PDB file of C-alpha atoms in Angstrom:
ATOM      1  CA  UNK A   6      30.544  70.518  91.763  1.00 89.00           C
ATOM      2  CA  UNK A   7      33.000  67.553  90.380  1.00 97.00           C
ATOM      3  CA  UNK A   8      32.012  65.084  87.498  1.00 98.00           C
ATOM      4  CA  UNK A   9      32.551  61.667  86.730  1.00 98.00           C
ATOM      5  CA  UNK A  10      33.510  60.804  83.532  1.00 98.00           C
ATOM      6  CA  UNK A  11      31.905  57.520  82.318  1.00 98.00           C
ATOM      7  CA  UNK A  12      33.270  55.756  79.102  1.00 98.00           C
ATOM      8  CA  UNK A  13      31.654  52.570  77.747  1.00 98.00           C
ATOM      9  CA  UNK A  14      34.364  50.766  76.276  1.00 97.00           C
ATOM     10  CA  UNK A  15      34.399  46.909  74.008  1.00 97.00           C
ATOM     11  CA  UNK A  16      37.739  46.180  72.354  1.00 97.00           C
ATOM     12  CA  UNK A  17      39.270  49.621  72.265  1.00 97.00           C
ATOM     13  CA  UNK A  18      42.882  49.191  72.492  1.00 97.00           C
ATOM     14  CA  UNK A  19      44.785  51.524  71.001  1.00 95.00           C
ATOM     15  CA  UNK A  20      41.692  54.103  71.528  1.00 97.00           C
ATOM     16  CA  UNK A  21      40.935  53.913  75.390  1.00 98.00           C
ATOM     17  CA  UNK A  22      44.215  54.439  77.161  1.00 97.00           C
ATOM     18  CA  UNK A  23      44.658  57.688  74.985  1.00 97.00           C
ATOM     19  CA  UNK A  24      41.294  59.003  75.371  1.00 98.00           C
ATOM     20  CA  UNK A  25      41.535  58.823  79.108  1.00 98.00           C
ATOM     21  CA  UNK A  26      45.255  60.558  79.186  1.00 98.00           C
ATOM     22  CA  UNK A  27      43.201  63.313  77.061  1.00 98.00           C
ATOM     23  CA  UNK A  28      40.531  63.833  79.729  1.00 98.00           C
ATOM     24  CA  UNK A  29      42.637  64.124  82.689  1.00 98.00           C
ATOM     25  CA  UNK A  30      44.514  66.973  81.228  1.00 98.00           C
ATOM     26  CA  UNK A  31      41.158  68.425  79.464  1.00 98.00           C
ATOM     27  CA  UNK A  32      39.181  68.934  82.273  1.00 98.00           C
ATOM     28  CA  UNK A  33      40.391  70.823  85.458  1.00 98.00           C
ATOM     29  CA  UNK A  34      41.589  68.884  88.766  1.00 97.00           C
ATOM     30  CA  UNK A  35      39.283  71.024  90.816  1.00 97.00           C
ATOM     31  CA  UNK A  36      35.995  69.899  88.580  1.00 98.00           C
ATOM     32  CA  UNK A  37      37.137  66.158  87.524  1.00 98.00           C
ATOM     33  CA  UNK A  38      36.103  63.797  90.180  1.00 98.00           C
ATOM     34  CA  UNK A  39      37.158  60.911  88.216  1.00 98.00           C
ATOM     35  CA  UNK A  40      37.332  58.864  85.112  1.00 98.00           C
ATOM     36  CA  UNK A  41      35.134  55.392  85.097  1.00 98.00           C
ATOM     37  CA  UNK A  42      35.999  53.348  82.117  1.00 98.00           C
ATOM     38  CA  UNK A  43      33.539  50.261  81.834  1.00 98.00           C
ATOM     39  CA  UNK A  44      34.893  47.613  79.898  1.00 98.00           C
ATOM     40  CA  UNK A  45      32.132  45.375  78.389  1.00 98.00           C
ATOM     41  CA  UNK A  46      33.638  41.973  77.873  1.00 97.00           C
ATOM     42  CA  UNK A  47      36.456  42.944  75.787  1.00 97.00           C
ATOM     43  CA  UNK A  48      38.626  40.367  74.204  1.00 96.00           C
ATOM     44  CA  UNK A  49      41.922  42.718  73.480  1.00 97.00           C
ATOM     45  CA  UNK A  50      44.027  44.541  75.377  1.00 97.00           C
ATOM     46  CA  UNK A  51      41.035  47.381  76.826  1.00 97.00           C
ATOM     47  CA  UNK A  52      41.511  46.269  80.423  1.00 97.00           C
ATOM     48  CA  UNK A  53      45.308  46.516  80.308  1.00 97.00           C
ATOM     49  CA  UNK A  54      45.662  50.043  78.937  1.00 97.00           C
ATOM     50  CA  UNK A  55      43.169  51.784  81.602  1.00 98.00           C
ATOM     51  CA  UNK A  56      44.438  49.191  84.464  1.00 98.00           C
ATOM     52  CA  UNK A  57      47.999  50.565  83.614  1.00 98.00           C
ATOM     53  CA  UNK A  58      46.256  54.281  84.317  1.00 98.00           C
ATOM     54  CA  UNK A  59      45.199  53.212  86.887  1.00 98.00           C
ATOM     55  CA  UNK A  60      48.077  52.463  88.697  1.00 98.00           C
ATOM     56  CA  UNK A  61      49.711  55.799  88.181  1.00 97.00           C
ATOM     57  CA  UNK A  62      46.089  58.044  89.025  1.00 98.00           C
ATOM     58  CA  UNK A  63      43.852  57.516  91.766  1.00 97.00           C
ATOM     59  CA  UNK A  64      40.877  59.159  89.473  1.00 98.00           C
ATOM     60  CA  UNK A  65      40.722  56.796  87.155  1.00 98.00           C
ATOM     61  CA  UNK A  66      38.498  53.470  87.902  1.00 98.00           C
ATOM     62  CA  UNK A  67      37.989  50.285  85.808  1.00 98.00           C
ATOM     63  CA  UNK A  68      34.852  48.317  85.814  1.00 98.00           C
ATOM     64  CA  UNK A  69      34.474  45.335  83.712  1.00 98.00           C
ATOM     65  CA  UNK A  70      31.176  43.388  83.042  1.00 98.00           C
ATOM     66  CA  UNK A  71      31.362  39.466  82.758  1.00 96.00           C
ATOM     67  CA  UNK A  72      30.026  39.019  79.438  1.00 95.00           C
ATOM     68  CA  UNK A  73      28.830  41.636  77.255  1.00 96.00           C
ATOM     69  CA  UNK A  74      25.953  44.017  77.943  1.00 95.00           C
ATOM     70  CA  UNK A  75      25.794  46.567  75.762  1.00 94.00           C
ATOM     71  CA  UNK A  76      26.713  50.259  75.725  1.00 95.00           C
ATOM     72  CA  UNK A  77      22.883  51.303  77.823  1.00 96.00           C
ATOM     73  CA  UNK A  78      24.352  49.085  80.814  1.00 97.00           C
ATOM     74  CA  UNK A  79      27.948  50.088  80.584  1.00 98.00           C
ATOM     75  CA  UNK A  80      26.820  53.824  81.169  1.00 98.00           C
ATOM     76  CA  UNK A  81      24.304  52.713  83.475  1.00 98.00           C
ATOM     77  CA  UNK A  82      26.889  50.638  85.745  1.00 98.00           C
ATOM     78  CA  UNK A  83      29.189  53.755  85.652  1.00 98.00           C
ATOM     79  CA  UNK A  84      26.671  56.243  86.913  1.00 98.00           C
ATOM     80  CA  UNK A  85      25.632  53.882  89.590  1.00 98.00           C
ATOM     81  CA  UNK A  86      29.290  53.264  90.643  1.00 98.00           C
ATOM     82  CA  UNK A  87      30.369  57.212  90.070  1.00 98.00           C
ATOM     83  CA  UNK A  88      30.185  59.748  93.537  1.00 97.00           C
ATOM     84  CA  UNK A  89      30.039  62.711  92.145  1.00 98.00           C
ATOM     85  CA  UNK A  90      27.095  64.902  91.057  1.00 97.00           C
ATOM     86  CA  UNK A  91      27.605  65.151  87.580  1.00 98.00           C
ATOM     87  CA  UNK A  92      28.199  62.979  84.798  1.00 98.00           C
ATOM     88  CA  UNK A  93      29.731  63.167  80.981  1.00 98.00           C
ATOM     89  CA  UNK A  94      29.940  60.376  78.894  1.00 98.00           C
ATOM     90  CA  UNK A  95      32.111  59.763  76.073  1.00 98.00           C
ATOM     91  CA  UNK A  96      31.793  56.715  73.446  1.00 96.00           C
ATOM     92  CA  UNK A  97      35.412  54.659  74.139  1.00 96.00           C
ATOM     93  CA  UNK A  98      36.195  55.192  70.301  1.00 95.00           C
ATOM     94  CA  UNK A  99      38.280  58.468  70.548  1.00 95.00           C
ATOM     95  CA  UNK A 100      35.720  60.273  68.316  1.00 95.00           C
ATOM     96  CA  UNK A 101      34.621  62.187  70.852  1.00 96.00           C
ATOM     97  CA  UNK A 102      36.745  65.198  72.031  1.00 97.00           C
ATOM     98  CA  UNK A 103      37.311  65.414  75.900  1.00 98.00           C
ATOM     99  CA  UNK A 104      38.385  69.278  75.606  1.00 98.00           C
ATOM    100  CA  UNK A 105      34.366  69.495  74.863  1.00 98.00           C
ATOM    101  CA  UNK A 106      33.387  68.574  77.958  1.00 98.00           C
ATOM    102  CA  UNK A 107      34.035  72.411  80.072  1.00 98.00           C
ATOM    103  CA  UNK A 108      32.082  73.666  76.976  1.00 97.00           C
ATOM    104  CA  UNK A 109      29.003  71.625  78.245  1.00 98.00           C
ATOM    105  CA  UNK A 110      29.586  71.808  81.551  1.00 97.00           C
ATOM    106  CA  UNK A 111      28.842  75.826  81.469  1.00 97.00           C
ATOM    107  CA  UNK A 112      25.628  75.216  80.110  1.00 97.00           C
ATOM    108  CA  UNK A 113      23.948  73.012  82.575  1.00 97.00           C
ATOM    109  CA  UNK A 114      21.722  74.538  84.706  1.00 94.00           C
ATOM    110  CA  UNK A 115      20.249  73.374  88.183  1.00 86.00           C
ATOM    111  CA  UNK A 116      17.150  71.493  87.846  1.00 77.00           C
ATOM    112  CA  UNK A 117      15.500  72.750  90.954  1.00 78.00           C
ATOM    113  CA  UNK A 118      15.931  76.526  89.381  1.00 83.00           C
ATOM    114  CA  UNK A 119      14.582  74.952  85.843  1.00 83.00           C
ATOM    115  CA  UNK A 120      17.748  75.137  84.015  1.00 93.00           C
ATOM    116  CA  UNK A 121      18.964  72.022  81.549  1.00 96.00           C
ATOM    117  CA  UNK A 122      19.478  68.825  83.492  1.00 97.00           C
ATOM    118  CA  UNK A 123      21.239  67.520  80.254  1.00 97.00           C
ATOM    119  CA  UNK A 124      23.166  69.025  78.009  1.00 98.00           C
ATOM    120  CA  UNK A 125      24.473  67.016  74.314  1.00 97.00           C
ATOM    121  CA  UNK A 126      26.207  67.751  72.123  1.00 96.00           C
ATOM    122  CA  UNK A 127      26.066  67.707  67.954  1.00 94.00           C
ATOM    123  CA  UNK A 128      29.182  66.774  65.866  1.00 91.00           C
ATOM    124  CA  UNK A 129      30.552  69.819  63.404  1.00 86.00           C
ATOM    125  CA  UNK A 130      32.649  68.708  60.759  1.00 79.00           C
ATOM    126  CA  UNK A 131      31.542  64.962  60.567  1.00 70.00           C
ATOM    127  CA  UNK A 132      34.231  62.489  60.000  1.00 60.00           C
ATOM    128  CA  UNK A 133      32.350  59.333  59.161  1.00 56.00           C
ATOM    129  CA  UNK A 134      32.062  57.795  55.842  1.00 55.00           C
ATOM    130  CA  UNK A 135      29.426  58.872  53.772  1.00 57.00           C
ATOM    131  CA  UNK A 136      26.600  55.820  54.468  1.00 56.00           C
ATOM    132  CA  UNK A 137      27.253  56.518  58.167  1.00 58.00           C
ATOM    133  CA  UNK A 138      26.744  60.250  57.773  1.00 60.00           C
ATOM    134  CA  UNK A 139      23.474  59.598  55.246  1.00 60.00           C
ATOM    135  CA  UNK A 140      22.153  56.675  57.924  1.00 58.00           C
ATOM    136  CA  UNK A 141      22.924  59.542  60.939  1.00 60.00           C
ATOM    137  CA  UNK A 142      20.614  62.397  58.712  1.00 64.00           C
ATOM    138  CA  UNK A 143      18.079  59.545  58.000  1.00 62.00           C
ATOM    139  CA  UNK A 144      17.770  58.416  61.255  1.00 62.00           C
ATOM    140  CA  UNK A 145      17.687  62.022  63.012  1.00 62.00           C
ATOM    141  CA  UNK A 146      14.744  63.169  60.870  1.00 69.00           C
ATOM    142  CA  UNK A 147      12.808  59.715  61.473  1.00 67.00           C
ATOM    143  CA  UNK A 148      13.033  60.635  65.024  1.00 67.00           C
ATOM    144  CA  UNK A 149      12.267  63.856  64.894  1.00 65.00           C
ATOM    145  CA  UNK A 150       9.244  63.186  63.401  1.00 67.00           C
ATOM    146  CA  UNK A 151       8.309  60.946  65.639  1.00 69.00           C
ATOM    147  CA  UNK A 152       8.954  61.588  68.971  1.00 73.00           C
ATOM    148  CA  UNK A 153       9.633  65.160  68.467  1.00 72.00           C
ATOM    149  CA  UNK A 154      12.169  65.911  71.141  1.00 77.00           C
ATOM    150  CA  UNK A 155      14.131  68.758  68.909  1.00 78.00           C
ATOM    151  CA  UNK A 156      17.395  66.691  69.196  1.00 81.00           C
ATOM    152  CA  UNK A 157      19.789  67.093  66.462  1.00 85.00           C
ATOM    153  CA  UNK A 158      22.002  64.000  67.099  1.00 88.00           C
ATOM    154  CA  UNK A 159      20.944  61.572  68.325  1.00 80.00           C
ATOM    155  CA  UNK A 160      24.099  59.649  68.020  1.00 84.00           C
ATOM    156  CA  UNK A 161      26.659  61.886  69.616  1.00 92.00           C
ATOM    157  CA  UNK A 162      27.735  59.689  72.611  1.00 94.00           C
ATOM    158  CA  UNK A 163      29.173  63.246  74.539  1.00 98.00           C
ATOM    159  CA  UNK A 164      26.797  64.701  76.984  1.00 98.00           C
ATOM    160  CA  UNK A 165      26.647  66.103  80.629  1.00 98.00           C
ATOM    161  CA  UNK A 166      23.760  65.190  83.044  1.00 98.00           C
ATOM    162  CA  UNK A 167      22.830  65.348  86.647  1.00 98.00           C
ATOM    163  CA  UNK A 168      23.263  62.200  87.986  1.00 98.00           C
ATOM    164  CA  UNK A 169      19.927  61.883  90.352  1.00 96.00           C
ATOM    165  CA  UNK A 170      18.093  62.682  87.558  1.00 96.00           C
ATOM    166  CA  UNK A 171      19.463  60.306  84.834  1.00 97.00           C
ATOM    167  CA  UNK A 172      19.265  57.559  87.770  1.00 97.00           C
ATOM    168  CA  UNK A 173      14.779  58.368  87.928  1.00 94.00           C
ATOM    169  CA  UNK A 174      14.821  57.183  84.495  1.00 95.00           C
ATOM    170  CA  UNK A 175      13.313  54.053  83.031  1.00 92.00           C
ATOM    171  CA  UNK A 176      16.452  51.652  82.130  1.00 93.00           C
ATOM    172  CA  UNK A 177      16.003  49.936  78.915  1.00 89.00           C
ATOM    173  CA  UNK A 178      18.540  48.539  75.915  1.00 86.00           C
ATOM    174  CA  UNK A 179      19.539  51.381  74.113  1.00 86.00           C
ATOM    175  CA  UNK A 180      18.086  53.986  76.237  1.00 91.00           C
ATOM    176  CA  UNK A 181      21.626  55.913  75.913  1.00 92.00           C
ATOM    177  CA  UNK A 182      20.078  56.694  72.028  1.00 89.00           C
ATOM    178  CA  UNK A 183      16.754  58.349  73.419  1.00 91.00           C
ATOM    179  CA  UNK A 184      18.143  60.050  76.675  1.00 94.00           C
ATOM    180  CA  UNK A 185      16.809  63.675  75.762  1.00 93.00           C
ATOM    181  CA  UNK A 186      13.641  62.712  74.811  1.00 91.00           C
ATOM    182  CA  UNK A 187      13.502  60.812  78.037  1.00 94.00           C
ATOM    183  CA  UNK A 188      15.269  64.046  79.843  1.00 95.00           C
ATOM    184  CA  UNK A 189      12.304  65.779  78.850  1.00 93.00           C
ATOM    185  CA  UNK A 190       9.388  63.103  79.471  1.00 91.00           C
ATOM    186  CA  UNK A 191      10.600  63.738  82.600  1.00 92.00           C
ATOM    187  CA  UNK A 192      10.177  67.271  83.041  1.00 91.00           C
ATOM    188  CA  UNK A 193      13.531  67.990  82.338  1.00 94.00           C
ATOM    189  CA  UNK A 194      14.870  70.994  80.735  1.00 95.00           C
ATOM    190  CA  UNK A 195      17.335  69.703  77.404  1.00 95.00           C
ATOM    191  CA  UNK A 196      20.287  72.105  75.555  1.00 96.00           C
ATOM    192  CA  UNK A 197      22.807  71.309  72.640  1.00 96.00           C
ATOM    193  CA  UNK A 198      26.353  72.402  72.420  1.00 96.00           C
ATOM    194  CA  UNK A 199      28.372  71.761  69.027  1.00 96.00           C
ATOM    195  CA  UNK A 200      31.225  69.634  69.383  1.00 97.00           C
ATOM    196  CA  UNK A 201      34.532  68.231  68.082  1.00 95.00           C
ATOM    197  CA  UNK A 202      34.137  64.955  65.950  1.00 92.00           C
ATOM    198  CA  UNK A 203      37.431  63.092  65.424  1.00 92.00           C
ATOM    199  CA  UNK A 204      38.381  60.007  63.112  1.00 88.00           C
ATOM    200  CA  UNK A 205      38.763  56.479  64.549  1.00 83.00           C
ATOM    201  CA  UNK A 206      42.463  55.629  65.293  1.00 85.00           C
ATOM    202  CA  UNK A 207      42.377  51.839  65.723  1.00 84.00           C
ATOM    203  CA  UNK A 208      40.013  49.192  65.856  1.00 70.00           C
ATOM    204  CA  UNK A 209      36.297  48.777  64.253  1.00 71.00           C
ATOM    205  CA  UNK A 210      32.917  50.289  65.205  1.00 66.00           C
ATOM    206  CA  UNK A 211      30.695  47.861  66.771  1.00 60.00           C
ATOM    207  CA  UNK A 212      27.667  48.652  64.709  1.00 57.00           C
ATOM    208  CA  UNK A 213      26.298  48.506  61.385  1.00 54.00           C
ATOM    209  CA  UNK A 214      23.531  50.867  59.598  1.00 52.00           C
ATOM    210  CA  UNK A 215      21.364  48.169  59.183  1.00 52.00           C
ATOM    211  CA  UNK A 216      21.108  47.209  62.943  1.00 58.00           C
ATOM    212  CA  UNK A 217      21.123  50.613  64.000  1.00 59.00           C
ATOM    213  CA  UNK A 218      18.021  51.314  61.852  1.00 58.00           C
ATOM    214  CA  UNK A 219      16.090  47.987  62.902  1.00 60.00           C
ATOM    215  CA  UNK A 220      17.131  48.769  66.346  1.00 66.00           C
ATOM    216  CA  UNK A 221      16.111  52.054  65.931  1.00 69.00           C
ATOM    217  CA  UNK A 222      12.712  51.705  64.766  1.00 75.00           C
ATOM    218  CA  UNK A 223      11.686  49.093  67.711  1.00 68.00           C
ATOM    219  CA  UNK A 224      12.855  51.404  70.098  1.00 79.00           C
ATOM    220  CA  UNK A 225      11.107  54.607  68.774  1.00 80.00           C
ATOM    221  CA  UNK A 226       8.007  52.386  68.773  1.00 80.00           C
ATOM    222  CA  UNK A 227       8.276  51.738  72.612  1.00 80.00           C
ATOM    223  CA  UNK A 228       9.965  55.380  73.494  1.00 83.00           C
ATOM    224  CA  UNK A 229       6.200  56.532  71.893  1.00 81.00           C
ATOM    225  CA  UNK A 230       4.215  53.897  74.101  1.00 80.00           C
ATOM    226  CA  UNK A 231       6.375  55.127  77.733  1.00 83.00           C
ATOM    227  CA  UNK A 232       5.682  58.591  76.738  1.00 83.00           C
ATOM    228  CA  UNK A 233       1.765  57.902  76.751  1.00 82.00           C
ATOM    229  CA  UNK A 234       2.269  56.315  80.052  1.00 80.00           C
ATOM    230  CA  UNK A 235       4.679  58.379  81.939  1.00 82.00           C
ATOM    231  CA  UNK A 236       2.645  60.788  84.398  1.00 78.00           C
ATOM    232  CA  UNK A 237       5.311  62.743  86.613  1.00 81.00           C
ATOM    233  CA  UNK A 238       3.259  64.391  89.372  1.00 82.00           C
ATOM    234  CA  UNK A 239       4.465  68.463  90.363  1.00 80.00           C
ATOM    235  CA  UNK A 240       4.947  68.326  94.122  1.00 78.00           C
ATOM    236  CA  UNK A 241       3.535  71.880  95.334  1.00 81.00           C
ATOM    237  CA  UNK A 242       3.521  71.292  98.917  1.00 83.00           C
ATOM    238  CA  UNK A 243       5.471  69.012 101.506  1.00 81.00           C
ATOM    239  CA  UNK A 244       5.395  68.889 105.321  1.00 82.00           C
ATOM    240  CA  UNK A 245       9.101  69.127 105.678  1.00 75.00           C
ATOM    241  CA  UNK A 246       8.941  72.516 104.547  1.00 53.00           C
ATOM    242  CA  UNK A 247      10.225  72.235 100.971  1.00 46.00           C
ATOM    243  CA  UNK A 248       7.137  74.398  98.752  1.00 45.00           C
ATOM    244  CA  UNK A 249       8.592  72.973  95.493  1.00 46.00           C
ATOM    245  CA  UNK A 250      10.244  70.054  94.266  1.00 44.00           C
ATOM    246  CA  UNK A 251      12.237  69.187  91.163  1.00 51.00           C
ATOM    247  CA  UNK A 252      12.222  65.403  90.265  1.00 50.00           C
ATOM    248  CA  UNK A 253      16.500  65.729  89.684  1.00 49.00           C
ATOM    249  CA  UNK A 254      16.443  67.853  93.182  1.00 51.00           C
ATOM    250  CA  UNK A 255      17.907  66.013  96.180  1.00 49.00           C
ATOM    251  CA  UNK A 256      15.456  63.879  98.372  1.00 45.00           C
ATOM    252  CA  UNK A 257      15.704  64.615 102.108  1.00 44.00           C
ATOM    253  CA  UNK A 258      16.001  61.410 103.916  1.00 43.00           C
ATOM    254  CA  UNK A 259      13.288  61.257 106.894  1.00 42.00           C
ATOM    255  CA  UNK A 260      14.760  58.669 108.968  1.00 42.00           C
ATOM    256  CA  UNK A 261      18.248  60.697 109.196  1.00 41.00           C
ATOM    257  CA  UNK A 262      16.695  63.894 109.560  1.00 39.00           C
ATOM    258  CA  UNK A 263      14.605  61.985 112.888  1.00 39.00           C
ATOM    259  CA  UNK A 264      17.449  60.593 113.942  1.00 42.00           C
ATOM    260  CA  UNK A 265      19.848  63.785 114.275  1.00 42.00           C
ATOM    261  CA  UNK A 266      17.012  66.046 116.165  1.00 43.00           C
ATOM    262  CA  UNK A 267      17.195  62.662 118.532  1.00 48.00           C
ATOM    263  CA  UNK A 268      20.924  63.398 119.048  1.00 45.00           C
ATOM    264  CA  UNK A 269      20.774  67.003 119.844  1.00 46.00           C
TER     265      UNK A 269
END
């Protein structure tokens, strides 16, 4: 199985280029498909550093939106544009540690056999100031309170998923915050894996604790209303012969199936 890397990135020059350089030599040639950076409107010199990679390694891909989305799309237009199986995502800051990524990768299981179909993982040895690291504990204990989906942090933009199974998911602003929980309204199977945290080397972060929070809160109050709704039927039986489908398992296209007995 190969992954695709996917890193959102908005004005991270100085951060980008290196973080990429760091993944193709962290993760094996064999298991690295490739390396998607998504640049979200930058206005800096983003585009040039991974368009310069590029050039010298056929892995690594750059997508950039017209105006800015925010970091939900990003990830979202990298998993739709990625062809392999699995994914990892990385926040385009450098904070997150690339060598992490095998670490994960060993503990993701096959959906179809009930094993995690995400894995995330929770920074060690924070390295953000001390009202980020306070807002962080806050917010992780508002959550789980309230949607009680046993995830430690929420913030950590590292994690490994099955592709098929992130794409079944309802796409919203800011889903990339609430992904376990909506791993597991899903009938998914969720694990944590502690992780390298690493200081900023250049540029700014793009949020603030006071948006985060107000953000936060909105979200948590529609995260609880989709939960209420979501009803994810258990297949037991199907004419093609399959007794028992996972919702991340692949879906056995009819028409193609028809249409190679036709040719034989």
């Amino acid at each position: 199985m190969t992954v695709a890397v996917v890193i959102p990135a908005l004005n991270e020059e100085g951060n980008i280029g290196r973080l990429v350089e760091e993944t193709l030599r962290a993760i094996a040639p064999e298991v690295l498909g490739e390396v998607i950076v998504i640049d979200d409107g930058s206005t800096d010199g983003t585009g040039a550093e991974i368009k310069a990679l590029a050039a010298r390694d056929p892995r690594v891909r750059y997508i950039r939106h017209r105006a800015r989305s925010g970091q939900s799309a990003a990830i979202r237009t990298g998993v739709l544009a990625a062809q392999c199986p699995l994914i990892a995502t990385m926040d385009g800051d450098g904070q997150n540690d690339p060598a992490d990524i095998p670490n994960l990768l060993k503990v993701l299981g096959s959906p179809a056999k009930g094993g995690p179909a995400l894995v995330g993982g929770v920074r060690v040895r924070r390295k953000a100031v001390g009202s980020r690291r306070i807002a962080s504990l806050l917010g992780n204990r508002a959550r789980a309170a309230i949607l009680k989906d046993q995830c430690p942090d929420s913030g950590c933009g590292i994690k490994v998923f099955w592709r098929e199974a992130y794409l079944r998911l309802p796409f919203f602003t800011s889903m990339h915050r609430f992904m376990p929980a909506l791993f597991q309204m899903y009938g998914h199977k969720v694990e944590y894996v502690p992780v390298n945290d690493r200081p900023r080397v250049a540029g700014q972060s793009k949020y603030t604790n006071f948006n985060r929070a107000l953000l936060g809160i909105y979200d948590m109050i529609g995260i609880v209303w989709l939960r209420r709704r979501t009803r994810v039927p258990e297949i037991v039986e199907d004419t093609l012969g399959v007794a028992r489908l996972r919702e991340a398992a692949p879906i056995r296209r009819v028409g193609a199936s028809v249409a190679s007995r036709q040719t034989h």
